[in-house]
CSV table of C-alpha atoms and ligand atoms in Angstrom, one decimal:
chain,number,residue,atom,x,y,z
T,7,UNK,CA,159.0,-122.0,281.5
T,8,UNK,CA,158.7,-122.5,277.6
T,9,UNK,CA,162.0,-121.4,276.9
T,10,UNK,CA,163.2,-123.9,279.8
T,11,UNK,CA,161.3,-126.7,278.2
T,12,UNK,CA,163.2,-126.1,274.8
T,13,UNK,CA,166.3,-125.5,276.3
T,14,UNK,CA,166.2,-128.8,278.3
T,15,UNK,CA,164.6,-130.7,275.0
T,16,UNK,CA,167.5,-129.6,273.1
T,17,UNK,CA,170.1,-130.6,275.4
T,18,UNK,CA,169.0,-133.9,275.4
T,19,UNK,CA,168.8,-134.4,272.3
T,20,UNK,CA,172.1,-133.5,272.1
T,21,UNK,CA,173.1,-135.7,274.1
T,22,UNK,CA,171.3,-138.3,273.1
T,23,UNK,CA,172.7,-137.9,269.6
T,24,UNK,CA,176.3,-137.8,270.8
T,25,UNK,CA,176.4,-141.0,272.9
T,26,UNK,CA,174.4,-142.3,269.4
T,27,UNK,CA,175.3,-145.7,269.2
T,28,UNK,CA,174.3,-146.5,266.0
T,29,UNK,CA,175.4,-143.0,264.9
T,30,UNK,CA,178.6,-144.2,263.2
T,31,UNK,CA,176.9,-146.1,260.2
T,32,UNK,CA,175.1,-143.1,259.3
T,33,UNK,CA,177.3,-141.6,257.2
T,34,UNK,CA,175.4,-141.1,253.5
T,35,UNK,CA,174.2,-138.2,252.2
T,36,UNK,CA,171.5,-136.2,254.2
T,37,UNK,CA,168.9,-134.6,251.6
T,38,UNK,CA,166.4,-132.1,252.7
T,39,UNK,CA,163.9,-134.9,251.0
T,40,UNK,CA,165.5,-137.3,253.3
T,41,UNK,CA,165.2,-134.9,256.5
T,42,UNK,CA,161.7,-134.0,255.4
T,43,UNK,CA,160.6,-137.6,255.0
T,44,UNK,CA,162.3,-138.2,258.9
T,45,UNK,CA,160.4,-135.8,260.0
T,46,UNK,CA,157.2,-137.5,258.5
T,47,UNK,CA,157.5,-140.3,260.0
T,48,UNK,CA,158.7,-139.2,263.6
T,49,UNK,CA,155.5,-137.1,263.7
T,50,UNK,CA,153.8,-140.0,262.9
T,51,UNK,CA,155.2,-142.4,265.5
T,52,UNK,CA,154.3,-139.5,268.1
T,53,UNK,CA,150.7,-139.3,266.2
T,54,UNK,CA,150.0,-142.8,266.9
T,55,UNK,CA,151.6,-142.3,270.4
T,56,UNK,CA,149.5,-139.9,271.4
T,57,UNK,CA,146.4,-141.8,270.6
T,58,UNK,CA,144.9,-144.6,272.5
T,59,UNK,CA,142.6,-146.2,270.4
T,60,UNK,CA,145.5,-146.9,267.2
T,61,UNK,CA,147.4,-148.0,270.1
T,62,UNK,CA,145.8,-150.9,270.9
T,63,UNK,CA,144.3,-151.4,267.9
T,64,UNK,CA,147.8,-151.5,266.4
T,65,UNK,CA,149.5,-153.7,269.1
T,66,UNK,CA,146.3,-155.6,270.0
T,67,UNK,CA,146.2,-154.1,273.1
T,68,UNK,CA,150.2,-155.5,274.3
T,69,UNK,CA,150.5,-153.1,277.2
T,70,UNK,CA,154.6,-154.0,276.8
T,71,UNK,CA,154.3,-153.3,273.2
T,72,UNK,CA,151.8,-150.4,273.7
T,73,UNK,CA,155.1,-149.0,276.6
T,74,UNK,CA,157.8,-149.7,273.6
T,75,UNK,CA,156.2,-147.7,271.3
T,76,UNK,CA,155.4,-144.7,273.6
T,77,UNK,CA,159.3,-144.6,275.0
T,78,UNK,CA,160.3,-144.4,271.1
T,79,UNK,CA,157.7,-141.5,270.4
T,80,UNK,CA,159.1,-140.1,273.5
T,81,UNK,CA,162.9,-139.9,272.0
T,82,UNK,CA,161.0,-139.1,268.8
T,83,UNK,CA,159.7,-135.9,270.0
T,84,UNK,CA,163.0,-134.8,271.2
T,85,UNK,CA,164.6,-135.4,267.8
T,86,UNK,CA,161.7,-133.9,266.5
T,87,UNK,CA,161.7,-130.8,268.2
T,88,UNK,CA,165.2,-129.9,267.0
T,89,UNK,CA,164.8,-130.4,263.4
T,90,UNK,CA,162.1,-128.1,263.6
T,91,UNK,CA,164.1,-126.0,265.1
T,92,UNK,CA,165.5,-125.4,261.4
T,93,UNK,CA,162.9,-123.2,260.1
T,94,UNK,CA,164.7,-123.2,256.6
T,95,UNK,CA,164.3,-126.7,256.8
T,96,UNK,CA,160.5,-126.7,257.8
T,97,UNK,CA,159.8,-124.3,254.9
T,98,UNK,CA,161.4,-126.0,252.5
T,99,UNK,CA,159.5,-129.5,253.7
T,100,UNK,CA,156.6,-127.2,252.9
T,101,UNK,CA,157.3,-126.4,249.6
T,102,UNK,CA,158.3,-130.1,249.1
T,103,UNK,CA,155.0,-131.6,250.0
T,104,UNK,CA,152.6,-129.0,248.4
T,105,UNK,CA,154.9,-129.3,244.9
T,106,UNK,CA,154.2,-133.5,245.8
T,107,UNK,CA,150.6,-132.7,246.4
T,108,UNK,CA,150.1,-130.7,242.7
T,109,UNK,CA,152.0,-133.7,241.0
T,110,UNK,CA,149.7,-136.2,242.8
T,111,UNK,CA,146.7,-133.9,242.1
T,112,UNK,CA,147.6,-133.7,238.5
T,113,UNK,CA,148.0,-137.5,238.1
T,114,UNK,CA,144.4,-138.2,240.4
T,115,UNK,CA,142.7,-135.7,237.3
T,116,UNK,CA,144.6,-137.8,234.6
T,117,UNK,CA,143.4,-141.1,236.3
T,118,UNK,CA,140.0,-139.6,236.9
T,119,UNK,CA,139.4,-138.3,233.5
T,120,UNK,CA,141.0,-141.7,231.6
T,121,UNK,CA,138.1,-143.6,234.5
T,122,UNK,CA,134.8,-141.3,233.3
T,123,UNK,CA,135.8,-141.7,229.6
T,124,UNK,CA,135.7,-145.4,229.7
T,125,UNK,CA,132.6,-145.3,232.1
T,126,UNK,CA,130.6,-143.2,229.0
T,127,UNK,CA,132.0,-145.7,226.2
T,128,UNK,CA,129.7,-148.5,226.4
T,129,UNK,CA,132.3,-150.3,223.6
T,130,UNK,CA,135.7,-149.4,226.1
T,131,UNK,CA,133.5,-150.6,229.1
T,132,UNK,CA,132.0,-153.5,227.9
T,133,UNK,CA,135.5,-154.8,226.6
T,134,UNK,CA,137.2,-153.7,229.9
T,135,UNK,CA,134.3,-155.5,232.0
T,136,UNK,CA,134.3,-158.9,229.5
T,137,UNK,CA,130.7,-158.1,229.4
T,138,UNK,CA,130.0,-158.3,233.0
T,139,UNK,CA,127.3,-155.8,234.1
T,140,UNK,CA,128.3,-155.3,237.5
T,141,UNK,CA,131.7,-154.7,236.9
T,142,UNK,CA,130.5,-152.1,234.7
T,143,UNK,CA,128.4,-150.9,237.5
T,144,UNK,CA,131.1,-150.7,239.9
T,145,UNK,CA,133.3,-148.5,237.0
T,146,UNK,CA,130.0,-146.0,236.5
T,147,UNK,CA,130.0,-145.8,240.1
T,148,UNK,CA,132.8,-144.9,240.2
T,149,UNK,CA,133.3,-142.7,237.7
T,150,UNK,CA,130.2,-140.8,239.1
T,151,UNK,CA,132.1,-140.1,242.5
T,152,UNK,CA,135.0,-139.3,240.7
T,153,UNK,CA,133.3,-136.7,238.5
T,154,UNK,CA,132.7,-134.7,241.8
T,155,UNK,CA,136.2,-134.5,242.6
T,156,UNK,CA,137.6,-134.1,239.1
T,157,UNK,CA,135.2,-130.9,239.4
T,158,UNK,CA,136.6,-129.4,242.3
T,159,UNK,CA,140.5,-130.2,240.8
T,160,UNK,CA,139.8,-129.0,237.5
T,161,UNK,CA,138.1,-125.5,238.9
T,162,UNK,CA,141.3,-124.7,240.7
T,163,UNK,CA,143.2,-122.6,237.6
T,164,UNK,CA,146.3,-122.1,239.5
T,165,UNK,CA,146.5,-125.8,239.5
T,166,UNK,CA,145.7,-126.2,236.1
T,167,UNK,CA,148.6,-124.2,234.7
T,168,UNK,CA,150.6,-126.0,236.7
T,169,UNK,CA,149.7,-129.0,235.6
T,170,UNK,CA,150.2,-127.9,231.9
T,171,UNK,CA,153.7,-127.1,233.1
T,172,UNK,CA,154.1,-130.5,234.6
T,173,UNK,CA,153.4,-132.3,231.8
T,174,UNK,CA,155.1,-129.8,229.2
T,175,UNK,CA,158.8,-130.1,231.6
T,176,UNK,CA,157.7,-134.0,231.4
T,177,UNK,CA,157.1,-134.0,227.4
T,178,UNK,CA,160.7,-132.3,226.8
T,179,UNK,CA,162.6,-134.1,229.1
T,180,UNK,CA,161.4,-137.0,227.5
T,181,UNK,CA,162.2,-135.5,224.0
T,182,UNK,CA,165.8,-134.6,225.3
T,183,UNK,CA,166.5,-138.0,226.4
T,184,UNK,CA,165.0,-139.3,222.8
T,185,UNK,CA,167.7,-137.1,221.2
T,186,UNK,CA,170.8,-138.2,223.3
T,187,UNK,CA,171.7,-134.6,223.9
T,188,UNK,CA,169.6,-132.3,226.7
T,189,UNK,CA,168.5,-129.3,224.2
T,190,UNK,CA,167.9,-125.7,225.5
T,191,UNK,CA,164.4,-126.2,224.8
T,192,UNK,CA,163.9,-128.4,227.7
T,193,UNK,CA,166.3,-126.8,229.9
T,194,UNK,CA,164.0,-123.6,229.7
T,195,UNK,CA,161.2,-126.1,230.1
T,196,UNK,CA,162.4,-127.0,233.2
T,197,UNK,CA,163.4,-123.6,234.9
T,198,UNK,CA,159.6,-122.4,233.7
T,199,UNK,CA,157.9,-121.7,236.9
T,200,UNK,CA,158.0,-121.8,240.2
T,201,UNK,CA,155.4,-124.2,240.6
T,202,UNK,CA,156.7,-127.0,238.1
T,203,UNK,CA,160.4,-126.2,239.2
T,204,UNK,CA,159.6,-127.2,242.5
T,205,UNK,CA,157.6,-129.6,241.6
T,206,UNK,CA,160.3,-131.4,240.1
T,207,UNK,CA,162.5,-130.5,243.4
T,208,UNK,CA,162.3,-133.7,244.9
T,209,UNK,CA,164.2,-134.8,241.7
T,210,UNK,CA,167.0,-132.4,241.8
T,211,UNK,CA,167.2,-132.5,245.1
T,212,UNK,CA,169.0,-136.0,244.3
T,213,UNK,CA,171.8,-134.8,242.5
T,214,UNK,CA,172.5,-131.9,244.8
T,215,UNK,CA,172.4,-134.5,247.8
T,216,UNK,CA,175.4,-136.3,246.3
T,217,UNK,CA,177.2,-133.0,246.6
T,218,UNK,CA,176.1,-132.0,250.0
T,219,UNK,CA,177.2,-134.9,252.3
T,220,UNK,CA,177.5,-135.1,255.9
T,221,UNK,CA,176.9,-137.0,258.7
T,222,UNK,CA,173.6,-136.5,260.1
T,223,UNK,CA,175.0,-136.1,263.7
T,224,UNK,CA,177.2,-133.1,262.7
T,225,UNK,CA,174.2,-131.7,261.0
T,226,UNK,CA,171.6,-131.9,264.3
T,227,UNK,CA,174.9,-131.3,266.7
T,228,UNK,CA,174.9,-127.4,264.3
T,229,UNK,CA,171.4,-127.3,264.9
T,230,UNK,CA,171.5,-127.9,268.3
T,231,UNK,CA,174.1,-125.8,269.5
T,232,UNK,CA,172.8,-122.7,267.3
T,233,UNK,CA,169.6,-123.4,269.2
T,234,UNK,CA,171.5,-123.9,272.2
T,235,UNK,CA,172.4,-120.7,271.8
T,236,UNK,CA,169.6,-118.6,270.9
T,237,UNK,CA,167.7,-120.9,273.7
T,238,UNK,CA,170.2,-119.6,275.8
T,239,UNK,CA,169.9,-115.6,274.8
T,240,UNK,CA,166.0,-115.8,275.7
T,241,UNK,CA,166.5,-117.7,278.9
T,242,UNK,CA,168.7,-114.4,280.2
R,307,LIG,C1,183.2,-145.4,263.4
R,307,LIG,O1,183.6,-145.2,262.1
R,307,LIG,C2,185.0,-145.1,261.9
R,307,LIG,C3,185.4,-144.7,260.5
R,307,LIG,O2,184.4,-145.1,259.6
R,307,LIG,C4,185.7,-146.4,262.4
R,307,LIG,O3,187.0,-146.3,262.3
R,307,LIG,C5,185.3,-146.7,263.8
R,307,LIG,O4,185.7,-147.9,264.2
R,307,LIG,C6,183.8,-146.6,264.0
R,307,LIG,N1,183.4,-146.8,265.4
R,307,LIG,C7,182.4,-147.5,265.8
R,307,LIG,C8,182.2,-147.5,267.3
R,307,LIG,O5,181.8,-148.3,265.0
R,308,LIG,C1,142.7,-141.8,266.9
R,308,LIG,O1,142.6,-142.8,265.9
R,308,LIG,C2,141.3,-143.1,265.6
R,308,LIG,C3,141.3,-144.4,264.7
R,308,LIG,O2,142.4,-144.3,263.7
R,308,LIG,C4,140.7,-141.9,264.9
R,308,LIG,O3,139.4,-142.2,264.4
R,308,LIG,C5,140.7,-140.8,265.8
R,308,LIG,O4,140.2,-139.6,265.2
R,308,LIG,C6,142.1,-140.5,266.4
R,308,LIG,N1,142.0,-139.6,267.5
R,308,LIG,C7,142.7,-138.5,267.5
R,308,LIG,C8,142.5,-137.6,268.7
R,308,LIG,O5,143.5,-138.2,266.6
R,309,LIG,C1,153.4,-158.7,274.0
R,309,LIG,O1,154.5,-158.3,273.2
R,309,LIG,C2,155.7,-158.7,273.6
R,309,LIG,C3,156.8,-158.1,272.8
R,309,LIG,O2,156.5,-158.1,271.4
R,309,LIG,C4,155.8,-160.2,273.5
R,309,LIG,O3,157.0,-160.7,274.0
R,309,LIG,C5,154.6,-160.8,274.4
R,309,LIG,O4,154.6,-162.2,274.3
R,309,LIG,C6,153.3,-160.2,274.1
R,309,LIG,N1,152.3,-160.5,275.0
R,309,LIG,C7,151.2,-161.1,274.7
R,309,LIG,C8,150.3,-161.4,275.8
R,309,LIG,O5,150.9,-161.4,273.5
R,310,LIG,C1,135.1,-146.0,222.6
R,310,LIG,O1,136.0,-147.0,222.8
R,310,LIG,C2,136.4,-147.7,221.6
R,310,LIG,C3,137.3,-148.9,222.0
R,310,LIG,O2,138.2,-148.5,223.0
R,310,LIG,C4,137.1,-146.7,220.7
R,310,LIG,O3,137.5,-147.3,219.5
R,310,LIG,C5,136.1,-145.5,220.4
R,310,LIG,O4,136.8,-144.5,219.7
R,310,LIG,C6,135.6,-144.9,221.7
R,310,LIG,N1,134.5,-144.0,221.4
R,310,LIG,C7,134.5,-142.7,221.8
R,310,LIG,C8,133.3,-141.9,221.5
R,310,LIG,O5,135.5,-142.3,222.5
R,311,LIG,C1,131.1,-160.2,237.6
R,311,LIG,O1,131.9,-159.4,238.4
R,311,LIG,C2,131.6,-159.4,239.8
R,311,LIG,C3,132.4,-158.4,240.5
R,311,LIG,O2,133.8,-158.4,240.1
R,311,LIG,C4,131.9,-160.9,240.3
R,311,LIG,O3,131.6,-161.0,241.7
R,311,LIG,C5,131.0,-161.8,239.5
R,311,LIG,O4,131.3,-163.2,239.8
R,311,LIG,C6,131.2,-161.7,238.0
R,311,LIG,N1,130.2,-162.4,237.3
R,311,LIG,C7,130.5,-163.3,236.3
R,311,LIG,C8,129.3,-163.9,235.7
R,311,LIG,O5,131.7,-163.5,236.0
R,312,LIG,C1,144.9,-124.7,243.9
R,312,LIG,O1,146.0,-125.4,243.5
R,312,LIG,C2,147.2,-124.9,244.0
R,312,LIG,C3,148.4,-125.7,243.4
R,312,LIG,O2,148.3,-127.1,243.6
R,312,LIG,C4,147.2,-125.0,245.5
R,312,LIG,O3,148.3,-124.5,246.1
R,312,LIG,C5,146.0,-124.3,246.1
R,312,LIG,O4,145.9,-124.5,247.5
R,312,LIG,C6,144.7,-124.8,245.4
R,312,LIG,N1,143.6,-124.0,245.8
R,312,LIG,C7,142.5,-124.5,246.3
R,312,LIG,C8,141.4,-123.5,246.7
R,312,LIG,O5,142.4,-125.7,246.6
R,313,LIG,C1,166.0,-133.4,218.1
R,313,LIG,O1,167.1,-133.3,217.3
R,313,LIG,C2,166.9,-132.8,216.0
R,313,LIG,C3,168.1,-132.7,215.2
R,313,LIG,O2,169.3,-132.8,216.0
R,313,LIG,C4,166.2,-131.4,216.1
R,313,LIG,O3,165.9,-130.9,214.8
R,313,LIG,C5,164.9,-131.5,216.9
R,313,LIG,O4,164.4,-130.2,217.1
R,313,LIG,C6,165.2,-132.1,218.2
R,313,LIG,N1,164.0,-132.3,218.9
R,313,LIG,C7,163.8,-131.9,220.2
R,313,LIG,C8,162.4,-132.2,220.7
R,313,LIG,O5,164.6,-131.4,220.8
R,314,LIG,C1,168.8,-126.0,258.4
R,314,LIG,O1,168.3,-126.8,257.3
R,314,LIG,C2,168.9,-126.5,256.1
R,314,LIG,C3,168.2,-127.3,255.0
R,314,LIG,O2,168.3,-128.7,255.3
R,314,LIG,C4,170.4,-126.7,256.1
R,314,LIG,O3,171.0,-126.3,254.9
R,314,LIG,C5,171.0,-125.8,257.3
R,314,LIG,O4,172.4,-126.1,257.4
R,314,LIG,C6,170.3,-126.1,258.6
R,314,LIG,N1,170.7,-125.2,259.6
R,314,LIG,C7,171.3,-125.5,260.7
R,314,LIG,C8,171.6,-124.4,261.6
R,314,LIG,O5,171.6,-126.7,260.9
């Protein structure tokens, strides 16, 4: 029954894809950031789909726009189903977003740490709020929740070092670029760790994708037909 299910998901998505109308103009380069940030937002559009209340909320209740949206989540699903498909893909949106979420992490305990500095310098704070009390209120407020949440960051070690890494592949990358030529220094900077290497993914991942470029039909009609396939094998 499962297998069925896939088999007939796949098949039309295939299909769908082929008869593509719009399929012609999408010849640029297909990056695994690209396809991971597709996938995003189909999930997304079937997210909101699948829930009534953002539904209405989001179209004011339009039962014709409520329909619109649920037919496109519908093909979204389909399209969705077959890039996931690609487990090397789905791994390596993984890796992608946790690498995103340490930089983001890294920047909120930068941000956070800059915030309860100001908050405990009554000369910083006073200047920042021209002397209005509750605008200084607002920032120790602040700065109070934030300590919380700086705590729980800053406990995490593994995070930490990779932080460090973050901002030491940052620092000489910046130097390189000072000195006109890339020195080894921050090309072993870069290649450090796993952590800050693929941190910094989503930036190589740019210059790779200008190598690797095919039409994103040929690359979900491969999918599909390997999954064809092996959807196939299990049905027998
Ligand atoms: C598709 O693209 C090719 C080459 O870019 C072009 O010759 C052809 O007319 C296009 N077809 C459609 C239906 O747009
Ligand atoms: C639907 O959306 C509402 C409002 O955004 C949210 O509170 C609720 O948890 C969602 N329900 C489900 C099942 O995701
Ligand atoms: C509902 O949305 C459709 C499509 O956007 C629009 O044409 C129609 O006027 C809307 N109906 C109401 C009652 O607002
Ligand atoms: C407080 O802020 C002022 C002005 O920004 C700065 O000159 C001073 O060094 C700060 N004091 C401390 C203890 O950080
Ligand atoms: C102080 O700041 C608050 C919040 O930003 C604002 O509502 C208020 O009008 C300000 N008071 C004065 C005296 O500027
Ligand atoms: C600690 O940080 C690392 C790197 O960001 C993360 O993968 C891990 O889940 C975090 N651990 C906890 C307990 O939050
Ligand atoms: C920049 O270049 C100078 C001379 O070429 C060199 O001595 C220095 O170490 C370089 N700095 C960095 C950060 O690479
Ligand atoms: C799966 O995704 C990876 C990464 O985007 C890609 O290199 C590979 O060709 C895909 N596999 C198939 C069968 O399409």
């Amino acid at each position: 029954m499962q297998f069925s299910t896939i088999f007939l998901s796949l098949a039309l998505a295939t299909s769908a894809l082929a008869k593509g109308g719009k399929g012609n103009s999408t010849t640029k380069a297909v990056t695994d950031k690209s396809l991971c940030k597709e996938m995003k937002s189909l999930n997304k559009l079937v997210e909101l789909a699948s829930n009534e209340t953002r539904l209405a909320d989001k179209t004011n209740n339009n039962a014709t726009k409520i329909a619109s949206i649920q037919a496109k989540a519908s093909e979204a699903s389909v399209t969705l189903a077959t890039m996931e498909a690609n487990t090397t893909l789905t791994m390596t949106c993984s890796v992608m977003a946790a690498a995103e979420q340490t930089k983001d992490d890294c920047e909120d305990i930068t941000d956070m740490t800059k915030l309860i500095a100001l908050a405990a310098n009554e000369t910083a704070l006073a200047a920042k709020s021209n002397g209005n009390t509750t605008k200084e209120d607002n920032i120790k407020a602040k700065a109070v929740k934030a300590q919380t949440k700086l705590d729980a960051l800053t406990s995490n070690t593994t995070l930490m070092s990779a932080c460090t890494e973050i901002a030491a592949t940052k620092a000489a990358k910046k130097a390189a670029k000072n000195n006109g030529t890339s020195t080894e220094n921050s090309q072993a900077a870069t290649d450090s760790t796993a952590t800050g290497a693929s941190a910094s993914a989503s930036s190589s991942s740019k210059s790779s994708a200008t190598r690797t470029v095919f039409t994103l039909r040929e690359n979900f009609g491969f999918v599909s037909t390997i999954a064809l396939v092996i959807a196939g094998m299990l049905v027998l």
